Coordinates of C-alpha atoms in Angstrom, one line a residue:
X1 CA 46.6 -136.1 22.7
X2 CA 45.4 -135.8 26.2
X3 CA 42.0 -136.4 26.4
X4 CA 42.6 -139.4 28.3
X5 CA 43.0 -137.1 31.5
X6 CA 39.9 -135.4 31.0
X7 CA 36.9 -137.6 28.7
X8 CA 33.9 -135.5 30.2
X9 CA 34.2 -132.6 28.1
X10 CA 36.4 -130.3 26.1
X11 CA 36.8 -126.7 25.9
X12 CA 38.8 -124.0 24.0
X13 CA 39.4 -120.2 24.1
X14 CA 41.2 -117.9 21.7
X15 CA 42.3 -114.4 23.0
X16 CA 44.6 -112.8 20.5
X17 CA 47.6 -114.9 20.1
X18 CA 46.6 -116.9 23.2
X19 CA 45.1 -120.1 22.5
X20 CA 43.9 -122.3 25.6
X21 CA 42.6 -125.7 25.4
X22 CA 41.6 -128.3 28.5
X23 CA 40.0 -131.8 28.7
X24 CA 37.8 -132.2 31.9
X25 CA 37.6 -134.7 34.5
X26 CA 34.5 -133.5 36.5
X27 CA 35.2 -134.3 40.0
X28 CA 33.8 -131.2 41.8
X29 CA 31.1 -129.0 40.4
X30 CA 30.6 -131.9 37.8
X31 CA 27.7 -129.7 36.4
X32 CA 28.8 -126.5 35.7
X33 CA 32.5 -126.7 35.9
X34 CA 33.7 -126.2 32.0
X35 CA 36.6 -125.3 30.9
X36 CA 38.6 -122.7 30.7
X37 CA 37.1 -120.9 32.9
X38 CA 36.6 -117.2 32.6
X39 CA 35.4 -114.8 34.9
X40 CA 32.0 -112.2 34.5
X41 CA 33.6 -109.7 31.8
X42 CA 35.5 -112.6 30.4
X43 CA 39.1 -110.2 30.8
X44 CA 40.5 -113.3 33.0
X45 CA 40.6 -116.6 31.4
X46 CA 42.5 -120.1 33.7
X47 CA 42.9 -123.6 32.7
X48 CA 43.9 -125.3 35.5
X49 CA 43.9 -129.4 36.4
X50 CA 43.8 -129.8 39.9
X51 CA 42.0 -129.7 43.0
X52 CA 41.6 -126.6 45.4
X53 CA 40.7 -128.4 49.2
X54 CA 40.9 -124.8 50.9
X55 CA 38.8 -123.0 48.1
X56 CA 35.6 -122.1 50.5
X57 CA 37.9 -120.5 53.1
X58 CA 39.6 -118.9 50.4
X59 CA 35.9 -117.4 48.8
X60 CA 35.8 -115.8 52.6
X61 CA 39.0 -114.1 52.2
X62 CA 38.1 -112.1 48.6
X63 CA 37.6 -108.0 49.8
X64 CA 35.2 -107.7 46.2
X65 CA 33.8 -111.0 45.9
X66 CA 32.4 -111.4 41.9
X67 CA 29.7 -113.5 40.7
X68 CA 30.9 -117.2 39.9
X69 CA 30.4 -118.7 36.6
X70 CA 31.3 -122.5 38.2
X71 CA 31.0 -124.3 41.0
X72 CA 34.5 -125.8 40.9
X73 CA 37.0 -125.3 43.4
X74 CA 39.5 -124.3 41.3
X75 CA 37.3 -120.9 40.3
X76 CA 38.6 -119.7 43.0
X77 CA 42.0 -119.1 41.4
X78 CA 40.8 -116.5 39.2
X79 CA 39.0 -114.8 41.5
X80 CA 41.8 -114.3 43.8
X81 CA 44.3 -113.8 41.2
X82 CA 42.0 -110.3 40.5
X83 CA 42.8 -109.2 44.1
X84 CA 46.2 -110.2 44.8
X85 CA 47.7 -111.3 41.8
X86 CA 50.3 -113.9 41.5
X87 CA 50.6 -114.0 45.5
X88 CA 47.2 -116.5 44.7
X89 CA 49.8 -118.9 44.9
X90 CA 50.9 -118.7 48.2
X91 CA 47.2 -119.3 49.5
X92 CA 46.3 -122.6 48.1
X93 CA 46.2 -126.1 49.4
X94 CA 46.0 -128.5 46.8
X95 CA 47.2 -130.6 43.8
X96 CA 46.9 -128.4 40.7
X97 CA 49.0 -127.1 37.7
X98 CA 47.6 -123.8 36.0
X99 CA 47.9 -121.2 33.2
X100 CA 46.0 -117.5 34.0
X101 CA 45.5 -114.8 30.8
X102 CA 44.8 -111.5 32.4
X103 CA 43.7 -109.6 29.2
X104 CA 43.9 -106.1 30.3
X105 CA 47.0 -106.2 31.9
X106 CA 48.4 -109.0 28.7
X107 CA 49.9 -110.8 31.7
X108 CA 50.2 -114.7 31.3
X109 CA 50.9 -116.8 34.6
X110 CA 51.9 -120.5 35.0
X111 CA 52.2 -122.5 38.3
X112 CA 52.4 -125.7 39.8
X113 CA 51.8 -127.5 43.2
X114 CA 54.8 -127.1 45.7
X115 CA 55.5 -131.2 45.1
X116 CA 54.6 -131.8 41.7
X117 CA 51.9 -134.2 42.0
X118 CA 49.6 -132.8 39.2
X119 CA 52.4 -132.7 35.9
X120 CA 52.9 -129.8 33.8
X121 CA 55.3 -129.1 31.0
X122 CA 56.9 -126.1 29.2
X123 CA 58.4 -125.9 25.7
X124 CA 59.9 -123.3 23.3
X125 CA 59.9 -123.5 19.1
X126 CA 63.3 -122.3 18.4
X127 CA 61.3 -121.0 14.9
X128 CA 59.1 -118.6 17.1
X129 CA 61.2 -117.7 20.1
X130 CA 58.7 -115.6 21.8
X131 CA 56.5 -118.1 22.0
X132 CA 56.4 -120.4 24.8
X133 CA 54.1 -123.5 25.5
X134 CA 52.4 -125.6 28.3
X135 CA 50.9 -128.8 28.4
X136 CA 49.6 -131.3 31.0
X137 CA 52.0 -134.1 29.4
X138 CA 54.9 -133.8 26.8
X139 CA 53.2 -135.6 23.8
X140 CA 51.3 -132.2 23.5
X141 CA 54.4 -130.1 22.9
X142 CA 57.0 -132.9 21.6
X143 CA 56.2 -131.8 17.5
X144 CA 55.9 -128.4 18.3
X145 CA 58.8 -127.7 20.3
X146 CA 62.3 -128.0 20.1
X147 CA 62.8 -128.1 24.2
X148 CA 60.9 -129.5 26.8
X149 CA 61.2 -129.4 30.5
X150 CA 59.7 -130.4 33.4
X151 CA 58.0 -126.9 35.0
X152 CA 59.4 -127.4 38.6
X153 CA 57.5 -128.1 41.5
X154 CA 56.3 -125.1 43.8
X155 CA 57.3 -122.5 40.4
X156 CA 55.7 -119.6 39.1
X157 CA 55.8 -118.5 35.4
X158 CA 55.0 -114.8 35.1
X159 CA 55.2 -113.0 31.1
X160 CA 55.8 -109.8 32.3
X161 CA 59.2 -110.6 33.5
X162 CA 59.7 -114.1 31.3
X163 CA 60.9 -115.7 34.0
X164 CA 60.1 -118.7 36.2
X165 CA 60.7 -118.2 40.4
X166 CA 60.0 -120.4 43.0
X167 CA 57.1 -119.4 45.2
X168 CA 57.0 -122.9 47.6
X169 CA 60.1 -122.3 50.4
X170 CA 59.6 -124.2 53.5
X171 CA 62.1 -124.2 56.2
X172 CA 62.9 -127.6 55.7
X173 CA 63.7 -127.2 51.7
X174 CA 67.4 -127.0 51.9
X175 CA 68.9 -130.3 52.3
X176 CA 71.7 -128.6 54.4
X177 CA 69.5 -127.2 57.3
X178 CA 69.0 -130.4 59.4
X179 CA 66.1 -130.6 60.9
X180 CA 65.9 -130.7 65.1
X181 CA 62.6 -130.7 66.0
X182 CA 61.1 -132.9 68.6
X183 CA 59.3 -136.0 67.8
X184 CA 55.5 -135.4 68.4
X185 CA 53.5 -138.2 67.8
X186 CA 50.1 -137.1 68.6
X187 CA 50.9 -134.0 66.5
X188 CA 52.4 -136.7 63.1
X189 CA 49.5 -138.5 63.7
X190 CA 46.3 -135.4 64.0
X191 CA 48.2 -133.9 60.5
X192 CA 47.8 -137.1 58.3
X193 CA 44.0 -137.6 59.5
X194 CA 43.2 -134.1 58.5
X195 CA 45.2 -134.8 55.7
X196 CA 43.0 -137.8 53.9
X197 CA 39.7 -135.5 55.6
X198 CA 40.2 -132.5 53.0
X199 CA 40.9 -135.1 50.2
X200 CA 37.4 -137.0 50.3
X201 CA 36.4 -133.8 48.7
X202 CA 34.3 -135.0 46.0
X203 CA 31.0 -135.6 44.1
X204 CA 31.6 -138.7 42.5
X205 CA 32.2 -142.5 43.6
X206 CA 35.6 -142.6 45.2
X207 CA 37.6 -145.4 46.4
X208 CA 41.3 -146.3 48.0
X209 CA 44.1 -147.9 46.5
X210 CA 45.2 -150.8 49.2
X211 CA 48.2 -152.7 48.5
X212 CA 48.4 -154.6 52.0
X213 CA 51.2 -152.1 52.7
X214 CA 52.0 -150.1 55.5
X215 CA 51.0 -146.5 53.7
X216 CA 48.5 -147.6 51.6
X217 CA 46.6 -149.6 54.5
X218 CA 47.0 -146.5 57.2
X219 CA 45.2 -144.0 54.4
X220 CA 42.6 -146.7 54.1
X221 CA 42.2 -147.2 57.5
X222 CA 41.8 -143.0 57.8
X223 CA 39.4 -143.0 55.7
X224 CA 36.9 -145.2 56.7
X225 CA 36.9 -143.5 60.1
X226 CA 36.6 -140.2 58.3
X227 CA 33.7 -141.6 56.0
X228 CA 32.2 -142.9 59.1
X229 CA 31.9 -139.5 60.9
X230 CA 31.4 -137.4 58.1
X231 CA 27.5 -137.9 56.8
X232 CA 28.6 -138.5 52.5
X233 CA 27.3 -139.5 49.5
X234 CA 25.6 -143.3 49.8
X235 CA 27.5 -144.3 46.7
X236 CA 31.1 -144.1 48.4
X237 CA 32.7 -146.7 47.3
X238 CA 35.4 -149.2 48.3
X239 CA 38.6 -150.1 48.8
X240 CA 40.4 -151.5 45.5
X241 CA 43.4 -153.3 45.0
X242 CA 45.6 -154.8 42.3
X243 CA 48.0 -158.2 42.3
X244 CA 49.7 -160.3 40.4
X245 CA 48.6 -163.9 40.1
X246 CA 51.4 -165.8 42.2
X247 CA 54.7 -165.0 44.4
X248 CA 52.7 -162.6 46.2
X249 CA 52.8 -161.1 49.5
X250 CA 50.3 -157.8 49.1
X251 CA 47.7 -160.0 47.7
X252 CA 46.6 -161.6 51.6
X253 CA 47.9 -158.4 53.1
X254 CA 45.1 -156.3 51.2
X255 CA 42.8 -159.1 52.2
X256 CA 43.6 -158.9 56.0
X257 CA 43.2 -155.2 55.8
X258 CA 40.3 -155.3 53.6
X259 CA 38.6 -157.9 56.4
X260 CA 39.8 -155.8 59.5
X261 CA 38.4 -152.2 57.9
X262 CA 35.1 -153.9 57.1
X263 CA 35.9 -152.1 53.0
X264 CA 34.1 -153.5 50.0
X265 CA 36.6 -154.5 48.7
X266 CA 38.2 -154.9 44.9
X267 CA 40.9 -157.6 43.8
X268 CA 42.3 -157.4 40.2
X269 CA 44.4 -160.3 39.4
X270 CA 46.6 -159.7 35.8
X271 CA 48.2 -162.5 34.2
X272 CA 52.1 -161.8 33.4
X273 CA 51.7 -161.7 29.8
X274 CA 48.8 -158.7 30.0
X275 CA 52.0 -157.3 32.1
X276 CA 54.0 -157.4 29.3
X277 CA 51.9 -156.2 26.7
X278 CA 50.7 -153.0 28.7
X279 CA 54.4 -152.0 28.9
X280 CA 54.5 -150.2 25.6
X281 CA 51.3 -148.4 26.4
X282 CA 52.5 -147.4 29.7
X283 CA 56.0 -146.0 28.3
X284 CA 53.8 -143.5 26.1
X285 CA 51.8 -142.8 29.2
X286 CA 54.4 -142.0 31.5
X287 CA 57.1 -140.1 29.3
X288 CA 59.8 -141.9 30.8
X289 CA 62.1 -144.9 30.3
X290 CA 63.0 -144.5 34.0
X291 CA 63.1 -148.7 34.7
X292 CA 61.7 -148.1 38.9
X293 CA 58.6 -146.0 37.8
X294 CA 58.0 -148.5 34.5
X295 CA 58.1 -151.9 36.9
X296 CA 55.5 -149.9 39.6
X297 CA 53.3 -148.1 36.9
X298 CA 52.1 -151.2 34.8
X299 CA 50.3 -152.8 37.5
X300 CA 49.1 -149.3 38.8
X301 CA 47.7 -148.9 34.7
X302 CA 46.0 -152.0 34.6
X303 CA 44.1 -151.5 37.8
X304 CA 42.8 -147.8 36.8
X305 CA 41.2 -149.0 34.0
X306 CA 38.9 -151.8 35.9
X307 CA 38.6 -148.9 38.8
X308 CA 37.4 -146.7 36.1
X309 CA 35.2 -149.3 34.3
X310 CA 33.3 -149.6 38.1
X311 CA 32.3 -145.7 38.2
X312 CA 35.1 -144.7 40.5
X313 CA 36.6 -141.0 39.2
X314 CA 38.9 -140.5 42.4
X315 CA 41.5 -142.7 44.3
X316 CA 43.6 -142.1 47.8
X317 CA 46.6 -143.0 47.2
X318 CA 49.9 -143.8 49.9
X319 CA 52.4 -142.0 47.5
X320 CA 55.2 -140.0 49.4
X321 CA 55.5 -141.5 52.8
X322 CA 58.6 -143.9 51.9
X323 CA 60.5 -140.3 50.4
X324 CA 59.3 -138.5 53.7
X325 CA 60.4 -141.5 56.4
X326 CA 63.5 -142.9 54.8
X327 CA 61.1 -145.9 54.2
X328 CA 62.7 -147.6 51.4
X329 CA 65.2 -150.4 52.4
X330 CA 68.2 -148.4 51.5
X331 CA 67.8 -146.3 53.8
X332 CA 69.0 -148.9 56.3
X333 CA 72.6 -148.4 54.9
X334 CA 72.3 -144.2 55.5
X335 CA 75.9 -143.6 57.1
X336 CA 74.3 -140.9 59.8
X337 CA 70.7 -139.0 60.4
X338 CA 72.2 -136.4 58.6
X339 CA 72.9 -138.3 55.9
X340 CA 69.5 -139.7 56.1
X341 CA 67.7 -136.3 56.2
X342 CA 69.4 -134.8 53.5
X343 CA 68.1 -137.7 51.3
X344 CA 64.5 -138.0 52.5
X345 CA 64.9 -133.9 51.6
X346 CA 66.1 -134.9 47.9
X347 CA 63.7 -137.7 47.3
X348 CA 60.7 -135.4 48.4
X349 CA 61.6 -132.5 46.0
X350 CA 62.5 -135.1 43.3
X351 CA 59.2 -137.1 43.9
X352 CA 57.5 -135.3 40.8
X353 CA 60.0 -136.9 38.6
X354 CA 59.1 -140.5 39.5
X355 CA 55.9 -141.6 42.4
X356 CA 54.2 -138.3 41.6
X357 CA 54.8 -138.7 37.7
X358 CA 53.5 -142.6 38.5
X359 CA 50.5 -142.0 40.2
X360 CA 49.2 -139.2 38.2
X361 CA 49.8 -140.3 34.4
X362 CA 49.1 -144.1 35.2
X363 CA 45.8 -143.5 36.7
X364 CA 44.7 -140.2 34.2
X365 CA 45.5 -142.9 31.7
X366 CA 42.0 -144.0 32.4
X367 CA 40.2 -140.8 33.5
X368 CA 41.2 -141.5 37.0
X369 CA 42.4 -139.2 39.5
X370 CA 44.8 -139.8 42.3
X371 CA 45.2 -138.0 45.7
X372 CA 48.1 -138.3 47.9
X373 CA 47.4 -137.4 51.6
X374 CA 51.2 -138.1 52.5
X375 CA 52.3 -134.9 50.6
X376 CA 49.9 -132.2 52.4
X377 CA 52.0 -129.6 53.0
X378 CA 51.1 -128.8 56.2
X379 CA 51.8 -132.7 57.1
X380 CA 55.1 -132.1 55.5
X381 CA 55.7 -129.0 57.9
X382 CA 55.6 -131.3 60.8
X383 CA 57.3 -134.6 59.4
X384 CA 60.0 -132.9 57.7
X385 CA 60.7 -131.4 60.6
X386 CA 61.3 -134.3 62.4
X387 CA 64.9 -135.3 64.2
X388 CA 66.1 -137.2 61.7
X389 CA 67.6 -139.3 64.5
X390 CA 64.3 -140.4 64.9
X391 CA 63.7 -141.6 61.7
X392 CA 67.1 -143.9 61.7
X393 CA 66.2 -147.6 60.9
X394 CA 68.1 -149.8 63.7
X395 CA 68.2 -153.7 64.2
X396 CA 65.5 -152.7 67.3
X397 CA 63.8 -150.2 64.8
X398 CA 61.9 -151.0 61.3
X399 CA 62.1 -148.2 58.9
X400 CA 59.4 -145.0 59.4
X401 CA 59.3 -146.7 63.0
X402 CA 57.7 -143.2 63.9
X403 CA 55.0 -143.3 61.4
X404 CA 54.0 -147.0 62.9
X405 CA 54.1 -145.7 66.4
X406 CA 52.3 -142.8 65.7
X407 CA 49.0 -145.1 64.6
X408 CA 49.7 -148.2 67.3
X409 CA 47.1 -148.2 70.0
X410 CA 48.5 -151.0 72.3
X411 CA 49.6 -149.0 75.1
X412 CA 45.4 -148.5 75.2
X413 CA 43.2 -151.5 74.7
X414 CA 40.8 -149.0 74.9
X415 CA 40.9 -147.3 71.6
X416 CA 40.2 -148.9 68.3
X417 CA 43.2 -150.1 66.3
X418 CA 44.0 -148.8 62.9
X419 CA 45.1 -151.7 61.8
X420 CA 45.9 -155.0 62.9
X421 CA 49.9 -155.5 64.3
X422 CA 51.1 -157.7 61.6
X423 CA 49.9 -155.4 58.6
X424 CA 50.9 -151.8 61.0
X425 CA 54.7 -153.8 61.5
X426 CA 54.9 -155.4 58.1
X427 CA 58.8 -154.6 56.5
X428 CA 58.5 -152.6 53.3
X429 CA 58.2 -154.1 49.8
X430 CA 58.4 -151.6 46.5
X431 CA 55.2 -152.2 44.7
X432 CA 57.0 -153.4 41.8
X433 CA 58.3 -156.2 44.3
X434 CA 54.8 -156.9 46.2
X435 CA 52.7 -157.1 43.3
X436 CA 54.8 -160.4 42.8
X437 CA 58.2 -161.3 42.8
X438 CA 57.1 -163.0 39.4
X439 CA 56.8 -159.6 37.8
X440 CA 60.3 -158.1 37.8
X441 CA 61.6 -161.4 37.4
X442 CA 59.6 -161.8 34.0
X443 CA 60.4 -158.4 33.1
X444 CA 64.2 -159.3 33.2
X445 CA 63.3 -162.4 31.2
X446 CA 61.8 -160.5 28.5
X447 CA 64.4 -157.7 28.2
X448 CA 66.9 -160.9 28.0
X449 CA 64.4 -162.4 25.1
X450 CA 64.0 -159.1 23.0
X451 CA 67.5 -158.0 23.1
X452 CA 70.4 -159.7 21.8
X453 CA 73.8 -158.8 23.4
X454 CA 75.2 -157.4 20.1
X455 CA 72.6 -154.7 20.1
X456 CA 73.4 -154.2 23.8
X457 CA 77.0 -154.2 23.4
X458 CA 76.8 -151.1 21.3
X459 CA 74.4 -149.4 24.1
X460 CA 77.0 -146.2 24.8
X461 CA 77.0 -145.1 21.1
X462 CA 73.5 -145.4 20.7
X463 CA 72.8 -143.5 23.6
X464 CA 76.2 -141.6 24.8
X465 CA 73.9 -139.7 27.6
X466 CA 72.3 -141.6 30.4
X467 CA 73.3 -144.7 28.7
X468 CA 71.3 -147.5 30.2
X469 CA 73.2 -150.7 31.7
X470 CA 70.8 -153.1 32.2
X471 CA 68.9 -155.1 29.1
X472 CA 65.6 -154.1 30.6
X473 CA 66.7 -150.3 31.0
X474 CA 67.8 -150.9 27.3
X475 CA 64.0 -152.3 26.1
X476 CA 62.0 -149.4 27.6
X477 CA 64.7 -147.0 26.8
X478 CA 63.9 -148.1 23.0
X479 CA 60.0 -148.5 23.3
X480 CA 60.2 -144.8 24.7
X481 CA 62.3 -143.3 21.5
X482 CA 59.4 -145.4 19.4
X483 CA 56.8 -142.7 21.0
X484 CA 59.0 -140.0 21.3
X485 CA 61.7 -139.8 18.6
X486 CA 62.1 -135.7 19.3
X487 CA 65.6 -135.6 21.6
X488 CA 64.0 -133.0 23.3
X489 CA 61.7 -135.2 24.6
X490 CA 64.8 -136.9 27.1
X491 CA 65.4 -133.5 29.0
X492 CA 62.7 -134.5 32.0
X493 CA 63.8 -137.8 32.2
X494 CA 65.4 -138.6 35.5
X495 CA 65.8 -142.2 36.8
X496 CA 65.5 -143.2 40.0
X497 CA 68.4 -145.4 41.6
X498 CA 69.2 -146.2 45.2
X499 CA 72.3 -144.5 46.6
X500 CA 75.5 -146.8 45.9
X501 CA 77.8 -144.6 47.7
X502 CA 76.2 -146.2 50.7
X503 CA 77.1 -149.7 50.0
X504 CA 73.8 -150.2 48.6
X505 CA 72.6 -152.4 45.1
X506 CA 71.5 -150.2 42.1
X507 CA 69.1 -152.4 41.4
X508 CA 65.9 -150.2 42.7
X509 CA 64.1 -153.2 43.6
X510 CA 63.5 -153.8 47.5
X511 CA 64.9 -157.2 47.3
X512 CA 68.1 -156.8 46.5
X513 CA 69.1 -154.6 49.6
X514 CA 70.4 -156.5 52.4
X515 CA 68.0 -156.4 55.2
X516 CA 65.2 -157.4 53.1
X517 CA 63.0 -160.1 55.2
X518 CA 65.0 -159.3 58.6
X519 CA 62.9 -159.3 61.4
X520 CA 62.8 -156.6 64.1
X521 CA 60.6 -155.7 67.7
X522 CA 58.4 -152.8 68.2

């Protein structure tokens, strides 16, 4: 069911009434990284998807270092795990969802990365109630189990007390503590460079997903300076972009940034109608009828697949940055910077149920991983942490003003600019929207073609719970239950809406919010 995620090989281990199976994607130690992975006397077995960035600092730290089996990063999980136990969590920087078997001690662990970025599931079988399952997507579990739920971000699953705690507790987590700290640009800016540094981890072709957007084009623009001053592999590869085929701002954006970074660079231009037909695919993909993450994931799909078709097994991605900032264009109605932070704190810890969920399953669709620089944690620590006052949009001040002034060099003509003004000051579009405006427009068409208003009319007794109110909410709300019949299979859904209570459109695309197009100075 999901070896989609992981085509290069398979593996499977059975230890008593354990079973563990994985599907690689070999992105580090691509020779001699199979999975699971046990260690020497085989009494520890992990499957884990992810990527450790810290794991050779980490190998420094073990007091009774063992002989390694792999060369993968994430080995070092197990390892560590022998010494410390579940406090292995607390050490590692990275993307990565996991289940340990410690078979002397009949221990069984589960965790996940403090944002959610890699996806994990957990399910019961009311017919076996001791049993408990875990899976890298929900169509693994869905006819097994009876319930399944979303493991949460930053959680730990440990057997010998059944319960799940959470290990991830930043200062900034609680949406009531506003945070004061000073703005420090130089300090914002040092954070995401080292950032997109520890993610060109890799020994395959790699590349950048550039939509001509402010996040996208600043991790590109990071990158090539990093690939510049870092001596890497000579098949590095370039920068790659997808578009629809008219109405389209991000198309000439990419091109301009493309141009300026001196990238290779990658256009994929899909026709409407290879929108449309993708959309069932990408509702199984996904797991969600959530009508924001549907709109942005289909071009996102179609683009992995020709990215994958090229040789490239990793992608930067600019994920995150619009939750952390207050970047998208509701933000501009947020009625205080308290307001505002407690939002930007919500959307962050809810960013595995919608971007996070997006960029993982539509490019693992293909065998294609995605890394987010945006949501380091120790990035987080400092932008997070920012004065929210700082981070209010004004008509003086575009939204994540400080993110922009953290990477403009025209105070100094004597440093090289990241990008050029008009892409580093560009207003905000949703993907969904700067893909083309043709998209979402054709999406509404189509919902209006394939449902008739008698079938909508009787929407609340169809679905009493999270009844959808739009035609289009309606189609992928059905196209989901044709994948997933189970009603356990609705428990993770969450959709993503902006916040009406602020005056704002629930319509989650960027152009139905008021300021969208309105100019502003630096």
């Amino acid at each position: 069911r999901i070896r989609h995620r992981g085509p290069d090989w398979s593996g499977c281990i059975i230890a008593g009434n354990h079973i563990f199976c994985h599907e690689r994607l070999a992105i580090v130690g691509v020779d001699s990284g199979a999975q699971p992975i046990t260690n020497a006397d085989n009494s520890i077995i992990l499957s884990v998807n992810g990527e450790i960035y810290n794991y050779l600092n980490l190998k420094k730290l073990l007091n009774d270092p063992q002989p390694y089996v792999t060369q993968s990063d994430c080995e070092i999980i197990l390892h560590l795990y022998r010494e410390i136990g579940d406090k292995v969590v607390d050490h590692l920087d990275g993307q990565f969802a996991f289940v340990l078997y410690d078979k002397k001690a009949d221990r069984l662990i589960a965790a996940r990365d403090p944002i959610g970025i890699t996806t994990l599931y957990y399910g019961y079988d009311s017919r076996s109630p001791k049993s408990i399952y875990f899976a890298s997507e929900m169509k693994s579990l869905n006819e097994d189990c009876d319930r399944i739920l979303s493991f949460p971000p930053g959680h730990l699953y440990d057997s010998k007390t059944g319960q799940i705690r959470r290990w991830f507790d930043p200062n900034w987590w609680s949406e009531e503590v506003i945070a004061s700290a000073p703005l420090d640009y130089t300090l914002l800016k040092r954070k995401l460079e080292h950032s997109v540094r520890k993610r060109l981890m890799s020994e395959v072709p790699y590349g950048v997903l550039l939509s001509g957007g402010l996040d996208s084009s600043l991790i590109a623009s990071i990158a090539v300076r990093e690939t510049r001053n870092v001596v890497r592999r000579k098949t590095s590869r370039p920068v790659l972009r997808t578009d629809s085929e008219d109405g389209n701002s991000n198309l000439l954006a990419a091109r301009d940034v493309a141009k300026f970074l001196k990238t290779k660079h990658h256009e994929y231009i899909f026709t409407i109608q290879e929108g449309l037909d993708a959309i069932s695919d990408v509702i199984y993909h996904l797991e969600t009828y959530d009508v924001t993450t549907v709109r942005a994931s289909t071009p996102m799909y179609l683009l992995s697949r020709k990215i994958k078709a090229i040789g490239v097994k990793m992608v930067l991605s600019g994920e995150g940055s619009d939750e952390i900032f207050g970047g998208y264009l509701y933000f501009h109605s947020a009625p205080s910077a308290e307001a505002l932070h407690q939002e930007t704190v919500k959307r962050v810890k809810n960013l595995h149920t919608s971007d996070c969920l997006r960029a993982n399953k539509s490019t693992l669709a293909w065998g294609l991983e995605a890394r987010v620089p945006f949501l380091d944690i120790k990035f987080l620590d400092v932008a997070m942490n920012v004065d929210p006052k700082d981070k209010m949009c004004s008509s003086e001040h575009i939204e994540k003003y400080i993110l922009r002034k953290a990477f403009d060099t025209s105070h100094d003509p004597t440093l090289e600019p990241y990008l050029p003004d008009n892409i580093l000051w560009r207003q905000k579009e949703q993907f969904s929207d700067g893909v083309g405006y043709s998209w979402i427009d054709s999406l509404r068409d189509e919902a209006e073609r394939k449902i008739s208003d008698e079938e909508f009319a009787k929407r609340d007794t169809r679905w009493p719970d999270d009844t959808p109110q739009t035609k289009e909410a309606f189609w992928y709300r059905q196209e989901f239950e044709k994948w997933f019949p189970e009603k356990a299979c609705t428990e993770s859904v969450v959709r993503w809406v902006p916040r009406t209570d602020w005056g704002c459109s629930p319509d989650p695309s960027g152009r139905s919010q008021k300021v969208h197009t309105q100019a502003y100075h630096k």
